[in-house]
Coordinates of C-alpha atoms and ligand atoms in Angstrom, one line a residue:
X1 CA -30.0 -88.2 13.3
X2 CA -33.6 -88.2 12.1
X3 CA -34.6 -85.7 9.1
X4 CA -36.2 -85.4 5.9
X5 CA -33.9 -86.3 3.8
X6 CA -32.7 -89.0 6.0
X7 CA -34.2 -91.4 2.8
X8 CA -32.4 -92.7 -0.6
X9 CA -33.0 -90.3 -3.2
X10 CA -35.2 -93.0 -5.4
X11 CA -37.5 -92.9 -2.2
X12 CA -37.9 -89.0 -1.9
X13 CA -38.4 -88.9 -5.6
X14 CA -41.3 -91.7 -6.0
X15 CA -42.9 -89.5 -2.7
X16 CA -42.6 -86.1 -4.6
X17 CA -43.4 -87.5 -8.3
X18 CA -46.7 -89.0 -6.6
X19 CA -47.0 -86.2 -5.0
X20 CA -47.4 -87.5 -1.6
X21 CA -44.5 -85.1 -0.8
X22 CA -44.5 -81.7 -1.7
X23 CA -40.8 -80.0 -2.6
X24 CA -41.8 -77.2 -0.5
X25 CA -42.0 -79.5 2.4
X26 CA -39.2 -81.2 1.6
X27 CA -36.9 -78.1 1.7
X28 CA -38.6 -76.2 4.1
X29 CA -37.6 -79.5 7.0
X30 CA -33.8 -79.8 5.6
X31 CA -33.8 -75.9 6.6
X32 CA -35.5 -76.7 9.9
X33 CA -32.9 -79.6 10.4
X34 CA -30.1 -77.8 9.6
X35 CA -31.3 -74.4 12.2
X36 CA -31.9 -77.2 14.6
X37 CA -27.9 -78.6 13.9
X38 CA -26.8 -75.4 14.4
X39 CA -28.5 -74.4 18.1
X40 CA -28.1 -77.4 19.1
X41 CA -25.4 -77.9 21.6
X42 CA -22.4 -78.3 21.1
X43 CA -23.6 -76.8 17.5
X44 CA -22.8 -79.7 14.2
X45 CA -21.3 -76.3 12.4
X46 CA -21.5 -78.1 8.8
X47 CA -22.8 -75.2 6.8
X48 CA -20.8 -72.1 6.2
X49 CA -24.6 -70.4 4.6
X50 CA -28.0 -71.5 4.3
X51 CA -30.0 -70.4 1.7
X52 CA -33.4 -68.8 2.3
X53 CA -36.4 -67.4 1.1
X54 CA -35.5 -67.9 -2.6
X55 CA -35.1 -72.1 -2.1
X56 CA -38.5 -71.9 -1.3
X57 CA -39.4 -70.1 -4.4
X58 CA -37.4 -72.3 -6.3
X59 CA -39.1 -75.6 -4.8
X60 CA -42.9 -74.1 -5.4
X61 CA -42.0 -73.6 -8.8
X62 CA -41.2 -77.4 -9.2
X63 CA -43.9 -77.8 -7.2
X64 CA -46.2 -76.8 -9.9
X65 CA -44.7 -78.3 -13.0
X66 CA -44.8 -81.9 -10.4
X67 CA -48.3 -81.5 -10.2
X68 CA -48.9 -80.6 -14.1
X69 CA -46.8 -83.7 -14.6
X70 CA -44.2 -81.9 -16.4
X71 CA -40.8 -83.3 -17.3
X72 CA -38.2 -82.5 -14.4
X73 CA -34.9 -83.4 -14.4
X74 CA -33.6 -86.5 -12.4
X75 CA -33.0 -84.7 -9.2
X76 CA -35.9 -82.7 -9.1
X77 CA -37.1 -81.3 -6.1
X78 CA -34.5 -83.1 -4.2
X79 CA -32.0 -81.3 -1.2
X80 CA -28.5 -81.1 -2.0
X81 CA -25.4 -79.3 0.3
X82 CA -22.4 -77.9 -1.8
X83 CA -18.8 -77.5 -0.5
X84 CA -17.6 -73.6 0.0
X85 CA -15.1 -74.0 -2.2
X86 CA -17.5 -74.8 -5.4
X87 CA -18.7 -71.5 -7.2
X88 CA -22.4 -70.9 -6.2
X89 CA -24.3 -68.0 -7.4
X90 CA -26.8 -67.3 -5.2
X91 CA -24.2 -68.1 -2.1
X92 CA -21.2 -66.7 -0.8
X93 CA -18.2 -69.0 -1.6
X94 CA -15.6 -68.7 1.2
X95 CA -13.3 -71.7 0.7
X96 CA -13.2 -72.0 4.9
X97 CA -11.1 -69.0 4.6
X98 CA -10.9 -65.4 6.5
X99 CA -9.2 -63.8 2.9
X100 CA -12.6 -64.9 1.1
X101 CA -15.2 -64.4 3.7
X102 CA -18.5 -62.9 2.3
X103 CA -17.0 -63.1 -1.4
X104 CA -19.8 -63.9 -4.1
X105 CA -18.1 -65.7 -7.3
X106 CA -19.5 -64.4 -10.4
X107 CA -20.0 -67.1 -12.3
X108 CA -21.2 -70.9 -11.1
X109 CA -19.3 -73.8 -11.5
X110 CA -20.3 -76.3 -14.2
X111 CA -21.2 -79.3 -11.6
X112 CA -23.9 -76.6 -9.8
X113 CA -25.3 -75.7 -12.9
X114 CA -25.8 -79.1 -14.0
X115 CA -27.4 -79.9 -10.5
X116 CA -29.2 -76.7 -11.2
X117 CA -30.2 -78.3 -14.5
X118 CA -31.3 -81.7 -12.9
X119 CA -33.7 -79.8 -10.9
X120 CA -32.0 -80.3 -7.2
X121 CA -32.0 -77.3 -4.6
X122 CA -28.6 -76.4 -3.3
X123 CA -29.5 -75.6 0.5
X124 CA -26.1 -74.6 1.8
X125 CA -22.7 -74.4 1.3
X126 CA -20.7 -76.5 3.3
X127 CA -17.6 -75.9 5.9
X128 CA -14.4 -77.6 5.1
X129 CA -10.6 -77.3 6.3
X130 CA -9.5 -73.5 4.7
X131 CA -8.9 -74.4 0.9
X132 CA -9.4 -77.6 1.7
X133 CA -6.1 -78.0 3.2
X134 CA -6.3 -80.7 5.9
X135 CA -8.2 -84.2 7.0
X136 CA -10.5 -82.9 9.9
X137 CA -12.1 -79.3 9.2
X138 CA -10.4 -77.9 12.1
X139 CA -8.4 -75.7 9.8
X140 CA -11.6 -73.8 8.9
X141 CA -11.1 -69.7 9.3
X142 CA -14.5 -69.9 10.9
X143 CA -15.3 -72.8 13.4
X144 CA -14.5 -76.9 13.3
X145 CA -17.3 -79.0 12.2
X146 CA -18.1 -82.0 14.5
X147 CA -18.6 -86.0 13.9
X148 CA -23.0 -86.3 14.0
X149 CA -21.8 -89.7 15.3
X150 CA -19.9 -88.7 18.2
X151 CA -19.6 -85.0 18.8
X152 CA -16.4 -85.4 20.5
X153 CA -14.4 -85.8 17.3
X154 CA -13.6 -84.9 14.0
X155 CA -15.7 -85.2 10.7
X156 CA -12.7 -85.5 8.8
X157 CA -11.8 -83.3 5.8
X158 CA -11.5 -81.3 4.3
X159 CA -15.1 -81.8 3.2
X160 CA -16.1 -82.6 6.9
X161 CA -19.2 -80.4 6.2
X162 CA -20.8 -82.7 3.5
X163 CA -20.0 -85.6 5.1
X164 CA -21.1 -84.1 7.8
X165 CA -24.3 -82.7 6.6
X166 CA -25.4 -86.4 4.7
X167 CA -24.6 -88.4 7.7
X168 CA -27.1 -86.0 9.8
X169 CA -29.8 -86.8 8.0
X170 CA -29.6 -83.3 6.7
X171 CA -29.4 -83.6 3.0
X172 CA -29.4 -86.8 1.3
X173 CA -26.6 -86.0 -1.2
X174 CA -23.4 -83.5 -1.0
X175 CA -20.9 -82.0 -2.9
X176 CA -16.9 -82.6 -1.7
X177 CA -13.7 -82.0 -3.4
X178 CA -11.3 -84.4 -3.3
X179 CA -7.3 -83.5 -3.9
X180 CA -5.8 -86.1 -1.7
X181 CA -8.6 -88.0 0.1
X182 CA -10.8 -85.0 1.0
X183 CA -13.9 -86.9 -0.1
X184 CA -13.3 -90.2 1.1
X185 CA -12.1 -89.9 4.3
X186 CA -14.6 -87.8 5.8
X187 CA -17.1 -90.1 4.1
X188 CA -15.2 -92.9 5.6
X189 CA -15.4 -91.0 9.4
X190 CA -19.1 -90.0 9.6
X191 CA -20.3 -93.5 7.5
X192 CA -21.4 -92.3 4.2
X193 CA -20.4 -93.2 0.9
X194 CA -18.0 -90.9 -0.6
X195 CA -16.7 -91.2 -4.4
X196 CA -13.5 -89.5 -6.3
X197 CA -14.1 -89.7 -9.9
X198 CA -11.5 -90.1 -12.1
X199 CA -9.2 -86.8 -12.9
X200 CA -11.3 -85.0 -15.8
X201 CA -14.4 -87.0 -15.1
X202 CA -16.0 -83.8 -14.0
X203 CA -15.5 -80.3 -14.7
X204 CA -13.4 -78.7 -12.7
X205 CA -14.3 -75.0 -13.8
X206 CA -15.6 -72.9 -10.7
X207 CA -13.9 -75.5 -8.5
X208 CA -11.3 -73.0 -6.7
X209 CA -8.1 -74.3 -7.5
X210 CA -6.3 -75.8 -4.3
X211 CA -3.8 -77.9 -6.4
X212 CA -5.1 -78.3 -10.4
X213 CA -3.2 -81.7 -11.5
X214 CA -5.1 -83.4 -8.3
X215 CA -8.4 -81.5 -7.7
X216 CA -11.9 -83.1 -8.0
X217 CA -15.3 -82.5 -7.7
X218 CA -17.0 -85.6 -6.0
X219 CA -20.2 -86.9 -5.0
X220 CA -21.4 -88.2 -1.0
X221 CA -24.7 -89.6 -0.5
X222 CA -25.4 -92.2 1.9
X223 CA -26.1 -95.6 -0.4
X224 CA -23.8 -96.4 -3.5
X225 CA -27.1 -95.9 -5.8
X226 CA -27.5 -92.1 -4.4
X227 CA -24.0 -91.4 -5.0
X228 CA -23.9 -93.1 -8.9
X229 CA -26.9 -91.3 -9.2
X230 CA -25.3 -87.8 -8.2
X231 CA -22.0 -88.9 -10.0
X232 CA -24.6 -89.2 -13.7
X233 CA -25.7 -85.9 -13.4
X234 CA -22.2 -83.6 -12.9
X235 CA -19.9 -86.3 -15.1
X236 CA -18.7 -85.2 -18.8
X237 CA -16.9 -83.0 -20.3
X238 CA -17.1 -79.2 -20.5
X239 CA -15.5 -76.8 -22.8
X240 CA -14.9 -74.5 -19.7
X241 CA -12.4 -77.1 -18.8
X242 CA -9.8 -77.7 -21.2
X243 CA -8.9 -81.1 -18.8
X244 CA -12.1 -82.5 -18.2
X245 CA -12.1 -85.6 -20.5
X246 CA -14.5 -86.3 -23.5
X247 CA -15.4 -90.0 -22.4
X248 CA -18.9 -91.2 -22.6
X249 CA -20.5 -91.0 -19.3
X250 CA -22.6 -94.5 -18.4
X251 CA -25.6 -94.3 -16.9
X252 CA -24.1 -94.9 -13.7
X253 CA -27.5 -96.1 -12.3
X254 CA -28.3 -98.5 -14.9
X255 CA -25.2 -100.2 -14.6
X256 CA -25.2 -100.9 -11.2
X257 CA -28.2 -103.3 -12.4
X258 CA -25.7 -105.6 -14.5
X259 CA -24.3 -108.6 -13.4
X260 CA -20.8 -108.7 -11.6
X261 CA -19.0 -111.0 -13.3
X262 CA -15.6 -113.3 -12.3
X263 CA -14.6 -109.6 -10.7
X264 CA -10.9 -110.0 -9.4
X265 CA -10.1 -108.2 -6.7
X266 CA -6.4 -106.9 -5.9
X267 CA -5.8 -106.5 -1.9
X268 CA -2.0 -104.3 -1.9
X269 CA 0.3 -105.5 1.0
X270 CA 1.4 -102.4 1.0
X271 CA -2.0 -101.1 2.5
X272 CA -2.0 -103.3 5.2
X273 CA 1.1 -102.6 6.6
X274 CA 2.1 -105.0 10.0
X275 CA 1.4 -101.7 11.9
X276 CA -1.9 -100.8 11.0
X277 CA -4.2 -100.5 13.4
X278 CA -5.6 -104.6 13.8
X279 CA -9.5 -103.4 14.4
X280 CA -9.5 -101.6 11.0
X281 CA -7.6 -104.5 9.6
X282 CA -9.9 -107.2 10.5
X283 CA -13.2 -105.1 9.6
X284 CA -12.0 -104.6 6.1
X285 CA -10.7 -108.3 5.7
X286 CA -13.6 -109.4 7.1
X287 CA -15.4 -106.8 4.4
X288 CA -14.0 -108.5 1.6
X289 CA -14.2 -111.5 2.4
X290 CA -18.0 -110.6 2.0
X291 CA -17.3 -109.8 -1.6
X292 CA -15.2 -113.7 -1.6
X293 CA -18.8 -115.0 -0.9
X294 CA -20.3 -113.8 -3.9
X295 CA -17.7 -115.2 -6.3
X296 CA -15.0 -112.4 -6.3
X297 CA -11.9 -113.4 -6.7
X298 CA -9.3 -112.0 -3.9
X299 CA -5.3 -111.9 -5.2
X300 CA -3.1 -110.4 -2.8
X301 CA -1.0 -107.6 -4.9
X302 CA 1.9 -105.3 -4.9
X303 CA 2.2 -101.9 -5.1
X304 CA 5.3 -101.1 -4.3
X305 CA 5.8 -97.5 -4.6
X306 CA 2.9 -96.7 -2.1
X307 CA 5.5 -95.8 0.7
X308 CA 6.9 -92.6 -1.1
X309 CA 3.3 -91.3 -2.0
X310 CA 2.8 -89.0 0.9
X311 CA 5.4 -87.4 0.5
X312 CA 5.5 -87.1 -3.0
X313 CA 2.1 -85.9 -2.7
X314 CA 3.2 -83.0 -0.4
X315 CA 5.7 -82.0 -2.7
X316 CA 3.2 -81.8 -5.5
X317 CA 0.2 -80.2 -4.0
X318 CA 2.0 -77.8 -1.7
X319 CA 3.6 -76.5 -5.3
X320 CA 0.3 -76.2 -6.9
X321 CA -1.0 -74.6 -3.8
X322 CA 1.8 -71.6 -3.3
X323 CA 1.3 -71.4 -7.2
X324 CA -2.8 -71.0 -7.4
X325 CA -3.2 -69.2 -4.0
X326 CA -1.1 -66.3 -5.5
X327 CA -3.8 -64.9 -6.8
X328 CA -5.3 -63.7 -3.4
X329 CA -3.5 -60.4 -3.3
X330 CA -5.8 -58.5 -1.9
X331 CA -6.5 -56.5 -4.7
X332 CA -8.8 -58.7 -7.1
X333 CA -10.5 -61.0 -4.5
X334 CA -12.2 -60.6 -1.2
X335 CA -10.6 -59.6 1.9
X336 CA -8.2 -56.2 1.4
X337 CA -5.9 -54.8 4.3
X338 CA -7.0 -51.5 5.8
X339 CA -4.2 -49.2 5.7
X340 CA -1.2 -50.7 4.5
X341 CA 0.8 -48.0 2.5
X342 CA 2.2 -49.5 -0.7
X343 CA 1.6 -52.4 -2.9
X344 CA 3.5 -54.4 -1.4
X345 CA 2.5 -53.8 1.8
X346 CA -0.9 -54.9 0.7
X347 CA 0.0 -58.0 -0.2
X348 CA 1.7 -59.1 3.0
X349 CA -1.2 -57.8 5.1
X350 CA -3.8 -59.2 3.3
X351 CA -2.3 -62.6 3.1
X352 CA -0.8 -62.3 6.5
X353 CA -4.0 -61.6 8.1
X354 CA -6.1 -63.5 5.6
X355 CA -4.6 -67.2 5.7
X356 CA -4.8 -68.9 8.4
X357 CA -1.2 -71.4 9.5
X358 CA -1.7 -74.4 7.8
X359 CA -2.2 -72.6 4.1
X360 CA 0.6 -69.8 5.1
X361 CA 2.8 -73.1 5.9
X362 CA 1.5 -74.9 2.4
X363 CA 2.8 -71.7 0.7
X364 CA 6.1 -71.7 2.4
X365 CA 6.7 -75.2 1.0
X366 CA 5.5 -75.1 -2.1
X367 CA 7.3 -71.6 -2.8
X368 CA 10.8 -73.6 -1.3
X369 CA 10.1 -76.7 -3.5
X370 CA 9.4 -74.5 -6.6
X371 CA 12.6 -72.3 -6.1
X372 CA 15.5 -71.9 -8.4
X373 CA 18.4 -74.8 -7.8
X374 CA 15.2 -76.7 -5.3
X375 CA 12.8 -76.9 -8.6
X376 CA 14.1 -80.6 -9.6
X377 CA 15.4 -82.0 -6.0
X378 CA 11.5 -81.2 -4.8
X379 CA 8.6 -80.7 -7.5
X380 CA 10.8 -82.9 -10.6
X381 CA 10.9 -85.6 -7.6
X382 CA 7.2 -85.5 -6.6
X383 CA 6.6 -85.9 -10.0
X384 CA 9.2 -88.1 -11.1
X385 CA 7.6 -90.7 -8.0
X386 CA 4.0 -89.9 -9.1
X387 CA 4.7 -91.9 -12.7
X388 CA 5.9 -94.6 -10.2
X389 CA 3.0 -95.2 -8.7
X390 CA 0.8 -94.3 -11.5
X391 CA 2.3 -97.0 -13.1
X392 CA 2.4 -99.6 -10.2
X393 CA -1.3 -99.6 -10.8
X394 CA -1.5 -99.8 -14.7
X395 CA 0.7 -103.3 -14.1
X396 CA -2.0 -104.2 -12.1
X397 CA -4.6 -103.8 -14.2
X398 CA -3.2 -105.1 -17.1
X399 CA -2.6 -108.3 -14.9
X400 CA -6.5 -108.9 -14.7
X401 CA -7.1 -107.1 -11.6
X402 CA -10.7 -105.2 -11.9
X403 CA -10.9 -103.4 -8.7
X404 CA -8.4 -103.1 -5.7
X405 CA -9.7 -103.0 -2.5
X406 CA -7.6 -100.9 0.6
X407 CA -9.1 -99.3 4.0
X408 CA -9.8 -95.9 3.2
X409 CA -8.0 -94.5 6.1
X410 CA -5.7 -95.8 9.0
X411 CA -8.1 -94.3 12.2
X412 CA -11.7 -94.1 13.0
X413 CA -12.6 -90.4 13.4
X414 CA -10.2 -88.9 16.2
X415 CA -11.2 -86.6 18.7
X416 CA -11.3 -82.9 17.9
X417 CA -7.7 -80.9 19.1
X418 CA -5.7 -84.4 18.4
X419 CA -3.7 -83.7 15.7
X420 CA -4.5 -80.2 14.8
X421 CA -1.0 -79.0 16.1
X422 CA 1.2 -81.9 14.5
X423 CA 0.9 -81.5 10.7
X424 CA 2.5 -84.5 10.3
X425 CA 0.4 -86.7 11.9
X426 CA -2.5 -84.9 10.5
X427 CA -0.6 -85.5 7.0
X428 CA -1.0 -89.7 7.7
X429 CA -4.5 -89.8 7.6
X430 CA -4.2 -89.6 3.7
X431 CA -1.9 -92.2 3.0
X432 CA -4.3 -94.8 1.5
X433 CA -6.0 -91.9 -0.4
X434 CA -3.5 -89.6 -2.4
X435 CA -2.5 -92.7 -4.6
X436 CA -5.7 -92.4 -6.5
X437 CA -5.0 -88.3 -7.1
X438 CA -1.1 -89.1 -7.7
X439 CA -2.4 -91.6 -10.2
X440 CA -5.6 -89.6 -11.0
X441 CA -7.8 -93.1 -10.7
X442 CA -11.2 -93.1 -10.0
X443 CA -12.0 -94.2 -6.3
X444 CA -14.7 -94.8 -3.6
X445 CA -15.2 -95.0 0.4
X446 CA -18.1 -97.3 1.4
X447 CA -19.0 -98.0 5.2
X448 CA -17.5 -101.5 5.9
X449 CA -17.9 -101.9 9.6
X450 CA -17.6 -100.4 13.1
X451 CA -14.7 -100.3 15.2
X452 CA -15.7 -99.2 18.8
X453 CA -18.7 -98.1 17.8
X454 CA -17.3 -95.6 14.9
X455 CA -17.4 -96.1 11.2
X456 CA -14.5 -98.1 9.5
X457 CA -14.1 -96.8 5.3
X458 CA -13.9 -99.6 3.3
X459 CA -11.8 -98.0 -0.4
X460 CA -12.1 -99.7 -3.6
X461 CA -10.2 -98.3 -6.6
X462 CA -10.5 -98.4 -10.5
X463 CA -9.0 -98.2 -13.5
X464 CA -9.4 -94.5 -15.2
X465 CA -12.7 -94.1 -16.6
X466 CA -13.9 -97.0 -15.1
X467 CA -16.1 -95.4 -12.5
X468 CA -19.4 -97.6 -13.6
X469 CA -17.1 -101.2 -12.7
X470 CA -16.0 -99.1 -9.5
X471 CA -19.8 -98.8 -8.3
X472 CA -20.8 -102.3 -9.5
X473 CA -18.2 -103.6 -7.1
X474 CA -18.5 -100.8 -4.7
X475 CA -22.3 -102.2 -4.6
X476 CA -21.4 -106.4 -4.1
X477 CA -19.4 -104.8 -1.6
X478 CA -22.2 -102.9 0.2
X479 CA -24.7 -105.9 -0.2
X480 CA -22.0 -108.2 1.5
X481 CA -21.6 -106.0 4.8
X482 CA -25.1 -105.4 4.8
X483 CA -25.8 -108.8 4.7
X484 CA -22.9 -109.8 7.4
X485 CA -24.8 -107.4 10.0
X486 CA -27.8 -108.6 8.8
X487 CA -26.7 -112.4 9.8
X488 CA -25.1 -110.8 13.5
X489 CA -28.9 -110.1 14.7
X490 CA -30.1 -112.2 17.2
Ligands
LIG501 N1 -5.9 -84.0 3.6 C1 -5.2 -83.7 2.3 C2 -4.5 -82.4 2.4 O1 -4.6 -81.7 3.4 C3 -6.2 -83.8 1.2 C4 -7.0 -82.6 1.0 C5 -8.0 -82.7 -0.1 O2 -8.2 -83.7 -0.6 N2 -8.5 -81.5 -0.4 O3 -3.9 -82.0 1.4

């Protein structure tokens, strides 16, 4: 648990501005800690590629425009882990899956360039569930990642890696993607702070698609500031992506400096159902109380469609999925067949050895759902339920609510092998996440508490757009834990 980055990023940048801290150092120990995560046993497995020599490069360059006391961007010099599903140049991008493995993209995706651009080094790409299908990273083609915390269970997922990877000490900042919870709930499981931004906040382009209406790029750092921070540098539009949104992006980092004022915050029943677990319950009660004590105002809310959302979500994402995974044929991307003896039969060898059973099972769905004479009774439904619960929250917020404050997930971290043969259980661990992607709101995942010594996600969401009220709150919220486990000491 102890590395170099293990600091906020406004520490490691005062060290390297002052130059009490070189970048070279800097990169060359998050290398060091990450070989170490690997051989050590059992090994962490967050990163799917390291990069090498040329990271060194990169950080002597920066090195000697630090010490000429050249401008450098905001994130100069600083560590950052990508998820392999996020279009790197110098890396391989594998998506977690046997069908891509060793594939180089040829372009980058717009949130890497702009890290790029801000001057961080991209160290790795990260391991998640196999297209980012799944809650754990157990669905990986290559190996599972573990919990840093306890290395008997799960990360979460599917960007277990990042999470992974941040709460290791072994970058301070990550990249995720986050289609129905895939940022927030493996933030929630290793005890970072994970953030889904609002649906055409950031540029999706070089984000491989896993289901478009949905998908996000977020950011996972380990404070609220490191993640606004991250959030300012890859937010705004792009022309490379017709549905990223042309909204001014705040200085997210600035605003977290105004006052929080007469914030009210909505708490849905329907997110503390009578069977939910009672320790994650009472530490995210007790959570917002916290935010109670600093003159929030708590109203107990409704959102009534929340029950359907899982399934509805399903429905939707699966159909994306068997849509956008199409495209791995065997003949444009990747992994090919040896062998087969007609075009068709390189198809179904390719993809039949490719994919492994939770994305051939995703494909099987969404194909049936987006059949002739199934097309309205599945995907018209999905969608027909998302406006539901897209607009249970806009009556919300036009009632006065600012934020609304849920757990992010039902469980602590569950041991590795639990649930990886029951999809359906596996499918539960998202249902206080896929609202915010049905509803395409921006959300966040901040450490509340422990229960039995693991990590308890506290979520808070906004209204669209809103990301910079989000991380004001998300900060009180912070603050007030802090301050509870603060007053526990002896
Ligand atoms: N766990 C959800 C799924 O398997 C969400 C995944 C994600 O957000 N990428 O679909």
């Amino acid at each position: 648990m102890t590395g170099p980055a293990n600091h906020g990023v406004d520490k490691l940048r005062d060290a390297l501005r002052s130059r009490r801290l070189r970048a070279e150092e800097l990169a060359g120990s998050a290398l060091e800690a990450i070989a170490r995560s690997e051989t050590e046993e059992p090994p962490l497995g967050a990163f799917l590629s390291v990069a090498g020599d040329e990271l060194l490069e990169r950080a002597v360059e920066l090195d000697r425009a630090l010490d000429k006391g050249d401008e450098v961007g905001p994130l100069a010099g600083i560590p950052i882990a990508v998820k392999d599903n996020i279009c790197t140049a110098s890396l391989p991008t594998t998506c977690g899956s046997r069908i891509l493995e060793g594939y180089f993209a040829p372009y980058e995706a717009t949130a890497v360039r702009r890290l790029r651009t801000a001057g961080a080094l991209i160290v790795g790409k990260t391991n998640l569930d196999e297209f980012a299908m799944g809650s754990s990273t157990e669905n990986s083609g290559f190996f599972p990642t573990r919990n840093p915390l306890d290395s008997g269970r799960v990360p979460g997922g599917s960007s277990g890696g990042s999470a992974a990877a941040v709460a290791a000490g072994l970058v301070p900042l990550a990249l995720g993607s986050d289609t129905g919870g895939s940022v927030r709930q493996p933030a929630s499981f290793c005890g970072v702070v994970g953030l889904k931004p609002t649906y055409g906040r950031v540029s999706r382009y070089g984000l491989v698609a896993f289901a478009s209406s949905l998908d996000q790029i977020g950011p996972l750092g380990r404070s609220v500031a490191d993640t606004a921070t991250l959030l300012s540098v890859i937010a705004g539009v792009d022309r490379f992506d017709s549905t990223s949104a042309d909204v001014p992006v705040p200085g997210y980092r600035d605003e977290l400096n105004r006052a929080l004022e007469d914030l009210v915050v909505g708490i849905p029943k329907e997110y503390f159902p009578a069977d939910l677990d009672p320790g994650i319950a009472g530490v995210c009660r007790a959570a917002v109380e916290g935010l109670a004590g600093l003159g929030a105002e708590l109203r107990e809310i409704s959102l009534p469609h929340t029950v359907h959302a899982v399934p509805a979500y399903y429905l939707v994402a699966n159909a994306e999925a068997s849509s956008n995974l199409a495209r791995y044929d065997g003949v444009r991307y990747g992994a090919r067949a040896a062998g087969a003896e007609s075009t068709s039969a390189v198809y179904r060898e390719t993809r039949g050895a490719g994919f492994g059973r939770e994305v051939k099972r995703r494909i099987v769905l969404g194909t049936y759902g987006l059949s002739a004479g199934y097309y309205d009774a599945y995907y018209g439904t999905g969608q027909r339920v998302r406006r539901l619960i897209e607009q249970d929250f806009e009556r919300i917020f036009e009632a006065g609510v600012d934020v609304i404050f849920t757990p992010t997930s039902p469980t602590v971290a569950f041991p590795l092998g639990e649930r990886v043969d029951d999809p359906v259980q596996m499918y539960l661990s998202d249902v206080f996440t896929v609202t915010a992607n049905l509803a395409g709101l921006p959300a966040i995942s901040i450490p509340v508490g422990q229960m039995d010594g693991l990590p308890v996600g506290g979520q808070l969401l906004a209204p669209h757009f809103d990301e910079a009220k989000m991380l004001r709150a998300a900060q009180a919220l912070e603050q007030a834990v802090a301050d509870a486990a603060a007053a526990e000491l002896p």
